[in-house]
Amino acid sequence: MTLSSQYQVITSPLGDGLHKDGKRLTPQRLKVLNLFENIGAGNHLSAEEVHEKLIKSSSKVSLATIYRTLRLLVQMGLLHELELSEGGHRYELLSNETADHHHLICIRCGRTEEFESDEVLNAGKVAAKVNGFKLIESSLNVRAICPNCI
Amino acid sequence: MTLSSQYQVITSPLGDGLHKDGKRLTPQRLKVLNLFENIGAGNHLSAEEVHEKLIKSSSKVSLATIYRTLRLLVQMGLLHELELSEGGHRYELLSNETADHHHLICIRCGRTEEFESDEVLNAGKVAAKVNGFKLIESSLNVRAICPNCI
DNA sequence: TTATTATTGAGAATATATACCATCTCTTAA
DNA sequence: TTAAGAGATGGTATATATTCTCAATAATAA
Ligand SMILES: [Mn+2]
Ligand SMILES: [Mn+2]
Ligand SMILES: [Zn+2]
Ligand SMILES: [Zn+2]
């Protein structure tokens, strides 16, 4: 009762998406999403990295909750899950500006470059249609060796 | 000494590839490769599935050796390693007839269809060249829902 | 304010894959 | 044909990534 914040009706895109589904807007969920928003697009973080970054910013969230939250944010369409290489999944912010894009990955050092290709997206569309599948997403991973690692 | 086979010089593509590298042709390695050859192209098996299939054909090979052998056969260019979805890597026979191809995967039931696309391969080539990377391989995974699962 | 129930944190449990090591066996060279 | 040497195997322990369990907590709606 020392703060009036508990009486305010807080509205946010995340909160709205959660509430209309019987889910709750928690500080942990906000922290995870804010991390991705602050770090900007083009960053591909693992669950472990999200965990470490939040600890460094003195906003500890348990690792179990990080995993739960990443899955939730992917389901909500706010994050994108990637399988770039070994060492588990990675996640990146999914924004309207950042169109569907693909990844060129150095198998030696992990350096990752992004690129777009309408031809690739179209190939995925065609393959789905031809087989009567309902398309969800296409992702092209190009495994290669970067100039520094050759 | 009951059999003369120990005096025969046995030659095989697998054996040759192994011997010129100081490696050995073992029954276990033959069993794993034969399984893929017998089952034919277009099958995507996990290490666990290879293990089970060999046990069923009364040719048990330890799981540790399965993992070692799959890695070896990939290095030798006889198998191809796939990351279709959850549940670990899968492997398929790599033959000359089976050109580079891509996969359309049902995220509900796992059904997988294969397709080819020169446009996709070209997009990978271009992306590598533009960034000065040495291309290894491009793989397009199309996540979708199959007719049975819609 | 209170009741409801989703969510969290901590650690156990699971899944996939690799490491270790004693034992075995494929190869090559006597 | 034999034997030495190096590579391979099997069984198990370990590593890593992720999920599960459950009691305690806290967001939401009434
Ligand atoms: Mn990206
Ligand atoms: Mn295939
Ligand atoms: Zn590199
Ligand atoms: Zn399906």
Tab-separated table of C-alpha atoms (C1' of nucleotides) and ligand atoms in Angstrom:
chain	number	residue	atom	x	y	z
A	1	MET	CA	0.000	0.000	0.000
A	2	THR	CA	3.057	2.198	0.014
A	3	LEU	CA	2.925	2.483	-3.764
A	4	SER	CA	-0.104	3.297	-5.820
A	5	SER	CA	1.108	1.127	-8.681
A	6	GLN	CA	-1.003	-1.744	-7.492
A	7	TYR	CA	-4.086	0.289	-8.321
A	8	GLN	CA	-3.031	1.240	-11.824
A	9	VAL	CA	-4.392	-0.663	-14.769
A	10	ILE	CA	-1.307	-1.374	-16.793
A	11	THR	CA	-1.766	-2.112	-20.460
A	12	SER	CA	0.857	-3.527	-22.782
A	13	PRO	CA	0.968	-5.612	-25.944
A	14	LEU	CA	2.437	-8.474	-23.967
A	15	GLY	CA	-0.086	-8.114	-21.175
A	16	ASP	CA	-3.005	-7.999	-23.579
A	17	GLY	CA	-1.852	-11.089	-25.440
A	18	LEU	CA	-1.444	-12.954	-22.198
A	19	HIS	CA	-4.656	-11.893	-20.463
A	20	LYS	CA	-6.981	-12.792	-23.299
A	21	ASP	CA	-5.666	-16.314	-22.846
A	22	GLY	CA	-6.048	-16.652	-19.098
A	23	LYS	CA	-2.326	-16.118	-18.684
A	24	ARG	CA	-0.634	-13.568	-16.496
A	25	LEU	CA	1.741	-10.695	-17.005
A	26	THR	CA	4.646	-11.350	-14.679
A	27	PRO	CA	7.850	-9.434	-14.017
A	28	GLN	CA	9.830	-12.404	-15.284
A	29	ARG	CA	8.068	-12.446	-18.643
A	30	LEU	CA	8.560	-8.722	-19.023
A	31	LYS	CA	12.231	-8.987	-18.201
A	32	VAL	CA	12.854	-11.645	-20.824
A	33	LEU	CA	10.985	-9.803	-23.554
A	34	ASN	CA	12.578	-6.485	-22.632
A	35	LEU	CA	16.012	-8.040	-22.895
A	36	PHE	CA	15.364	-9.016	-26.501
A	37	GLU	CA	13.853	-5.628	-27.290
A	38	ASN	CA	16.775	-3.749	-25.786
A	39	ILE	CA	19.439	-5.869	-27.383
A	40	GLY	CA	17.768	-5.425	-30.753
A	41	ALA	CA	17.129	-7.648	-33.746
A	42	GLY	CA	19.894	-9.756	-35.235
A	43	ASN	CA	20.917	-11.228	-31.886
A	44	HIS	CA	20.520	-14.946	-31.417
A	45	LEU	CA	20.514	-15.853	-27.747
A	46	SER	CA	20.425	-19.231	-26.049
A	47	ALA	CA	18.401	-19.842	-22.911
A	48	GLU	CA	21.616	-19.930	-20.926
A	49	GLU	CA	22.712	-16.587	-22.374
A	50	VAL	CA	19.382	-14.995	-21.540
A	51	HIS	CA	19.796	-16.299	-18.023
A	52	GLU	CA	23.307	-14.824	-17.672
A	53	LYS	CA	22.392	-11.474	-19.161
A	54	LEU	CA	19.473	-11.081	-16.786
A	55	ILE	CA	21.664	-11.914	-13.814
A	56	LYS	CA	24.212	-9.313	-14.911
A	57	SER	CA	21.497	-6.698	-15.095
A	58	SER	CA	20.544	-7.672	-11.541
A	59	SER	CA	17.253	-9.120	-12.723
A	60	LYS	CA	17.654	-12.760	-11.930
A	61	VAL	CA	15.044	-15.095	-13.351
A	62	SER	CA	15.310	-18.823	-12.741
A	63	LEU	CA	16.531	-20.926	-15.638
A	64	ALA	CA	13.370	-23.026	-15.572
A	65	THR	CA	11.300	-19.906	-16.018
A	66	ILE	CA	13.560	-18.716	-18.831
A	67	TYR	CA	12.853	-21.916	-20.729
A	68	ARG	CA	9.139	-21.668	-20.031
A	69	THR	CA	9.054	-18.044	-21.074
A	70	LEU	CA	11.011	-18.523	-24.284
A	71	ARG	CA	8.593	-21.232	-25.365
A	72	LEU	CA	5.644	-19.006	-24.490
A	73	LEU	CA	6.999	-16.007	-26.387
A	74	VAL	CA	7.605	-18.184	-29.429
A	75	GLN	CA	4.026	-19.447	-29.273
A	76	MET	CA	2.836	-15.865	-29.028
A	77	GLY	CA	4.824	-14.970	-32.119
A	78	LEU	CA	7.078	-12.491	-30.344
A	79	LEU	CA	10.261	-14.537	-30.613
A	80	HIS	CA	11.618	-16.836	-33.260
A	81	GLU	CA	13.302	-20.133	-32.440
A	82	LEU	CA	16.417	-21.040	-34.383
A	83	GLU	CA	18.442	-24.242	-34.741
A	84	LEU	CA	21.665	-22.755	-35.984
A	85	SER	CA	24.032	-25.461	-34.827
A	86	GLU	CA	24.971	-27.584	-31.849
A	87	GLY	CA	24.472	-26.368	-28.324
A	88	GLY	CA	20.736	-25.991	-28.246
A	89	HIS	CA	18.187	-23.591	-29.596
A	90	ARG	CA	18.581	-19.880	-29.967
A	91	TYR	CA	15.996	-17.140	-29.980
A	92	GLU	CA	15.665	-13.797	-31.704
A	93	LEU	CA	13.163	-10.986	-31.638
A	94	LEU	CA	10.511	-11.277	-34.314
A	95	SER	CA	9.579	-7.836	-35.573
A	96	ASN	CA	7.642	-6.685	-38.593
A	97	GLU	CA	10.630	-4.826	-39.966
A	98	THR	CA	12.790	-7.913	-39.695
A	99	ALA	CA	11.303	-9.880	-42.530
A	100	ASP	CA	11.686	-13.618	-42.784
A	101	HIS	CA	15.390	-14.133	-43.134
A	102	HIS	CA	17.898	-16.926	-43.300
A	103	HIS	CA	21.255	-17.658	-41.741
A	104	LEU	CA	24.771	-18.266	-42.957
A	105	ILE	CA	26.696	-19.945	-40.145
A	106	CYS	CA	30.419	-20.567	-39.750
A	107	ILE	CA	30.769	-24.106	-38.448
A	108	ARG	CA	34.131	-23.260	-36.894
A	109	CYS	CA	33.474	-20.120	-34.855
A	110	GLY	CA	29.709	-19.756	-34.954
A	111	ARG	CA	29.738	-16.379	-36.687
A	112	THR	CA	26.316	-15.881	-38.215
A	113	GLU	CA	25.224	-13.614	-41.041
A	114	GLU	CA	21.639	-12.977	-42.059
A	115	PHE	CA	20.226	-12.677	-45.529
A	116	GLU	CA	16.874	-12.590	-47.259
A	117	SER	CA	15.693	-14.511	-50.263
A	118	ASP	CA	12.302	-14.446	-51.904
A	119	GLU	CA	13.306	-17.460	-53.983
A	120	VAL	CA	13.785	-19.504	-50.828
A	121	LEU	CA	10.494	-18.403	-49.313
A	122	ASN	CA	8.770	-19.217	-52.559
A	123	ALA	CA	10.366	-22.664	-52.740
A	124	GLY	CA	8.956	-23.401	-49.299
A	125	LYS	CA	5.515	-22.192	-50.309
A	126	VAL	CA	5.524	-24.338	-53.415
A	127	ALA	CA	6.717	-27.445	-51.579
A	128	ALA	CA	3.963	-27.074	-48.987
A	129	LYS	CA	1.256	-26.482	-51.573
A	130	VAL	CA	2.343	-29.374	-53.801
A	131	ASN	CA	2.094	-31.779	-50.859
A	132	GLY	CA	-1.091	-30.308	-49.417
A	133	PHE	CA	0.645	-29.089	-46.261
A	134	LYS	CA	-0.262	-25.913	-44.395
A	135	LEU	CA	2.907	-23.819	-44.364
A	136	ILE	CA	4.250	-22.495	-41.084
A	137	GLU	CA	7.727	-21.300	-41.901
A	138	SER	CA	10.739	-21.925	-44.068
A	139	SER	CA	14.261	-21.622	-42.782
A	140	LEU	CA	17.400	-22.040	-44.824
A	141	ASN	CA	20.588	-22.715	-42.917
A	142	VAL	CA	23.774	-22.358	-44.894
A	143	ARG	CA	26.697	-24.080	-43.232
A	144	ALA	CA	30.017	-22.644	-44.281
A	145	ILE	CA	33.414	-21.432	-43.104
A	146	CYS	CA	33.991	-17.744	-42.595
A	147	PRO	CA	37.050	-15.839	-43.886
A	148	ASN	CA	38.664	-15.787	-40.447
A	149	CYS	CA	38.386	-19.553	-40.046
A	150	ILE	CA	39.509	-20.716	-43.471
B	1	MET	CA	41.069	-72.330	-39.514
B	2	THR	CA	37.792	-73.956	-40.332
B	3	LEU	CA	37.041	-71.222	-42.828
B	4	SER	CA	39.281	-69.894	-45.502
B	5	SER	CA	37.740	-66.457	-45.325
B	6	GLN	CA	40.524	-65.195	-43.120
B	7	TYR	CA	42.885	-65.667	-46.038
B	8	GLN	CA	40.773	-63.795	-48.567
B	9	VAL	CA	41.533	-60.225	-49.362
B	10	ILE	CA	38.161	-58.600	-49.018
B	11	THR	CA	37.615	-55.371	-50.890
B	12	SER	CA	34.704	-52.974	-50.469
B	13	PRO	CA	34.114	-49.280	-50.897
B	14	LEU	CA	33.702	-48.910	-47.148
B	15	GLY	CA	36.794	-50.985	-46.412
B	16	ASP	CA	38.936	-49.082	-48.882
B	17	GLY	CA	37.860	-45.718	-47.533
B	18	LEU	CA	38.637	-46.846	-44.010
B	19	HIS	CA	41.972	-48.567	-44.665
B	20	LYS	CA	43.559	-45.693	-46.522
B	21	ASP	CA	43.015	-43.704	-43.351
B	22	GLY	CA	44.433	-46.198	-40.882
B	23	LYS	CA	40.926	-47.138	-39.821
B	24	ARG	CA	39.453	-50.625	-39.759
B	25	LEU	CA	36.584	-52.401	-41.365
B	26	THR	CA	34.566	-53.906	-38.556
B	27	PRO	CA	31.356	-55.943	-38.540
B	28	GLN	CA	29.671	-53.150	-36.606
B	29	ARG	CA	30.462	-50.543	-39.254
B	30	LEU	CA	29.270	-52.844	-41.982
B	31	LYS	CA	26.027	-53.556	-40.160
B	32	VAL	CA	25.212	-49.881	-39.756
B	33	LEU	CA	25.949	-48.992	-43.361
B	34	ASN	CA	24.124	-52.071	-44.665
B	35	LEU	CA	21.061	-51.071	-42.690
B	36	PHE	CA	20.895	-47.736	-44.479
B	37	GLU	CA	21.549	-49.357	-47.842
B	38	ASN	CA	18.864	-51.988	-47.340
B	39	ILE	CA	16.248	-49.576	-46.049
B	40	GLY	CA	16.918	-47.311	-49.025
B	41	ALA	CA	17.125	-43.566	-49.528
B	42	GLY	CA	14.463	-41.273	-48.145
B	43	ASN	CA	14.587	-42.777	-44.663
B	44	HIS	CA	15.698	-40.568	-41.834
B	45	LEU	CA	16.827	-42.597	-38.850
B	46	SER	CA	17.927	-41.511	-35.388
B	47	ALA	CA	20.790	-43.217	-33.566
B	48	GLU	CA	18.250	-44.861	-31.283
B	49	GLU	CA	16.283	-46.172	-34.249
B	50	VAL	CA	19.405	-47.596	-35.859
B	51	HIS	CA	20.137	-49.297	-32.557
B	52	GLU	CA	16.663	-50.840	-32.333
B	53	LYS	CA	16.578	-51.975	-35.935
B	54	LEU	CA	19.907	-53.729	-35.592
B	55	ILE	CA	18.737	-55.498	-32.446
B	56	LYS	CA	15.594	-56.675	-34.219
B	57	SER	CA	17.693	-58.121	-37.034
B	58	SER	CA	19.688	-59.953	-34.360
B	59	SER	CA	22.753	-57.849	-35.061
B	60	LYS	CA	23.205	-55.979	-31.841
B	61	VAL	CA	25.690	-53.122	-31.874
B	62	SER	CA	26.229	-51.043	-28.747
B	63	LEU	CA	24.678	-47.610	-28.734
B	64	ALA	CA	28.061	-45.989	-28.141
B	65	THR	CA	29.372	-47.616	-31.285
B	66	ILE	CA	26.287	-46.560	-33.223
B	67	TYR	CA	26.978	-42.938	-32.365
B	68	ARG	CA	30.657	-43.310	-33.236
B	69	THR	CA	29.843	-45.030	-36.502
B	70	LEU	CA	27.213	-42.527	-37.597
B	71	ARG	CA	29.678	-39.706	-37.065
B	72	LEU	CA	32.327	-41.607	-39.008
B	73	LEU	CA	30.048	-42.385	-41.935
B	74	VAL	CA	29.047	-38.731	-42.122
B	75	GLN	CA	32.699	-37.690	-42.197
B	76	MET	CA	33.287	-40.228	-44.962
B	77	GLY	CA	30.439	-38.737	-46.955
B	78	LEU	CA	28.347	-41.891	-46.922
B	79	LEU	CA	25.592	-40.561	-44.671
B	80	HIS	CA	23.991	-37.162	-44.305
B	81	GLU	CA	23.137	-35.658	-40.941
B	82	LEU	CA	19.807	-33.884	-40.588
B	83	GLU	CA	18.282	-31.625	-37.954
B	84	LEU	CA	14.653	-32.005	-38.860
B	85	SER	CA	13.141	-31.177	-35.499
B	86	GLU	CA	13.296	-32.136	-31.846
B	87	GLY	CA	14.584	-35.477	-30.717
B	88	GLY	CA	18.146	-35.305	-31.917
B	89	HIS	CA	19.857	-35.774	-35.211
B	90	ARG	CA	18.748	-38.068	-37.968
B	91	TYR	CA	20.752	-39.703	-40.707
B	92	GLU	CA	20.059	-40.711	-44.283
B	93	LEU	CA	21.974	-42.470	-47.002
B	94	LEU	CA	23.847	-40.096	-49.284
B	95	SER	CA	23.840	-41.400	-52.822
B	96	ASN	CA	24.714	-39.777	-56.109
B	97	GLU	CA	21.211	-40.261	-57.420
B	98	THR	CA	19.760	-38.552	-54.397
B	99	ALA	CA	20.825	-35.040	-55.191
B	100	ASP	CA	20.907	-32.345	-52.549
B	101	HIS	CA	17.356	-32.136	-51.362
B	102	HIS	CA	15.278	-30.398	-48.765
B	103	HIS	CA	12.617	-31.409	-46.292
B	104	LEU	CA	9.009	-30.533	-45.647
B	105	ILE	CA	8.184	-31.614	-42.099
B	106	CYS	CA	4.817	-31.932	-40.352
B	107	ILE	CA	5.302	-30.460	-36.883
B	108	ARG	CA	2.435	-32.577	-35.533
B	109	CYS	CA	3.236	-36.113	-36.684
B	110	GLY	CA	6.733	-35.826	-38.079
B	111	ARG	CA	5.796	-36.924	-41.587
B	112	THR	CA	8.554	-35.752	-43.891
B	113	GLU	CA	8.516	-35.152	-47.622
B	114	GLU	CA	11.552	-34.421	-49.740
B	115	PHE	CA	11.904	-31.965	-52.573
B	116	GLU	CA	14.615	-30.395	-54.681
B	117	SER	CA	15.157	-26.779	-55.549
B	118	ASP	CA	17.940	-25.264	-57.579
B	119	GLU	CA	16.795	-21.820	-56.488
B	120	VAL	CA	17.445	-22.720	-52.869
B	121	LEU	CA	20.854	-24.172	-53.588
B	122	ASN	CA	21.705	-21.075	-55.554
B	123	ALA	CA	20.549	-18.779	-52.763
B	124	GLY	CA	22.932	-20.552	-50.426
B	125	LYS	CA	25.787	-20.219	-52.886
B	126	VAL	CA	25.170	-16.517	-53.330
B	127	ALA	CA	24.923	-15.857	-49.606
B	128	ALA	CA	28.220	-17.623	-48.977
B	129	LYS	CA	30.004	-15.837	-51.797
B	130	VAL	CA	28.678	-12.400	-50.846
B	131	ASN	CA	30.030	-12.808	-47.331
B	132	GLY	CA	33.276	-14.453	-48.340
B	133	PHE	CA	32.387	-17.772	-46.729
B	134	LYS	CA	33.404	-21.173	-48.067
B	135	LEU	CA	30.144	-23.032	-48.660
B	136	ILE	CA	29.643	-26.460	-47.138
B	137	GLU	CA	25.941	-27.139	-47.544
B	138	SER	CA	22.542	-25.538	-47.619
B	139	SER	CA	19.506	-27.105	-46.037
B	140	LEU	CA	16.008	-25.734	-46.200
B	141	ASN	CA	13.571	-27.019	-43.599
B	142	VAL	CA	9.930	-26.217	-44.251
B	143	ARG	CA	7.838	-26.568	-41.110
B	144	ALA	CA	4.196	-27.202	-41.877
B	145	ILE	CA	1.139	-29.275	-41.029
B	146	CYS	CA	0.282	-32.251	-43.183
B	147	PRO	CA	-3.217	-33.004	-44.503
B	148	ASN	CA	-3.823	-35.691	-41.880
B	149	CYS	CA	-2.975	-33.376	-39.018
B	150	ILE	CA	-4.840	-30.237	-40.045
C	1	DT	C1'	-9.862	-7.601	0.336
C	2	DT	C1'	-10.079	-12.212	-0.711
C	3	DA	C1'	-10.298	-16.459	-3.287
C	4	DT	C1'	-8.681	-18.613	-7.112
C	5	DT	C1'	-5.289	-20.500	-9.725
C	6	DA	C1'	-1.454	-19.446	-12.817
C	7	DT	C1'	3.371	-18.972	-12.102
C	8	DT	C1'	7.751	-19.293	-9.995
C	9	DG	C1'	12.111	-21.310	-8.067
C	10	DA	C1'	14.877	-25.113	-6.839
C	11	DG	C1'	16.180	-29.287	-7.637
C	12	DA	C1'	15.162	-33.927	-9.514
C	13	DA	C1'	14.466	-36.278	-13.685
C	14	DT	C1'	14.921	-37.115	-18.604
C	15	DA	C1'	16.953	-37.172	-23.249
C	16	DT	C1'	20.690	-37.014	-26.333
C	17	DA	C1'	25.381	-37.533	-26.946
C	18	DT	C1'	30.222	-38.068	-25.568
C	19	DA	C1'	34.144	-39.680	-22.496
C	20	DC	C1'	36.534	-43.239	-20.206
C	21	DC	C1'	38.728	-47.577	-19.860
C	22	DA	C1'	39.456	-52.412	-19.810
C	23	DT	C1'	38.990	-55.849	-23.206
C	24	DC	C1'	38.877	-57.367	-27.743
C	25	DT	C1'	40.078	-57.787	-32.699
C	26	DC	C1'	41.435	-56.068	-37.227
C	27	DT	C1'	45.825	-55.339	-39.877
C	28	DT	C1'	50.245	-55.655	-41.064
C	29	DA	C1'	54.604	-57.514	-40.855
C	30	DA	C1'	57.420	-60.881	-39.608
D	1	DT	C1'	50.713	-68.799	-39.657
D	2	DT	C1'	51.639	-66.053	-35.893
D	3	DA	C1'	52.160	-62.244	-33.095
D	4	DA	C1'	52.582	-57.456	-32.024
D	5	DG	C1'	50.460	-53.102	-32.170
D	6	DA	C1'	46.957	-49.868	-32.837
D	7	DG	C1'	42.362	-49.115	-33.419
D	8	DA	C1'	37.614	-50.402	-32.051
D	9	DT	C1'	34.073	-52.062	-29.009
D	10	DG	C1'	30.929	-52.443	-24.957
D	11	DG	C1'	29.441	-50.958	-20.674
D	12	DT	C1'	29.164	-47.355	-17.895
D	13	DA	C1'	29.953	-42.777	-16.184
D	14	DT	C1'	29.625	-38.100	-17.457
D	15	DA	C1'	28.138	-33.839	-19.917
D	16	DT	C1'	24.679	-30.903	-21.735
D	17	DA	C1'	20.174	-29.225	-22.773
D	18	DT	C1'	15.602	-29.263	-21.428
D	19	DT	C1'	11.556	-30.668	-18.926
D	20	DC	C1'	9.171	-32.154	-14.775
D	21	DT	C1'	7.668	-31.949	-9.848
D	22	DC	C1'	5.841	-29.569	-6.199
D	23	DA	C1'	5.519	-26.444	-2.478
D	24	DA	C1'	5.447	-21.516	-2.082
D	25	DT	C1'	4.253	-17.218	-4.227
D	26	DA	C1'	1.693	-13.704	-6.499
D	27	DA	C1'	-1.340	-11.933	-10.475
D	28	DT	C1'	-6.098	-11.549	-11.508
D	29	DA	C1'	-11.032	-11.312	-11.031
D	30	DA	C1'	-14.721	-10.988	-7.974
E	1	MN	MN	18.404	-13.941	-37.329
E	2	MN	MN	16.030	-36.775	-46.949
E	3	ZN	ZN	34.320	-18.575	-38.473
E	4	ZN	ZN	1.232	-34.674	-39.844
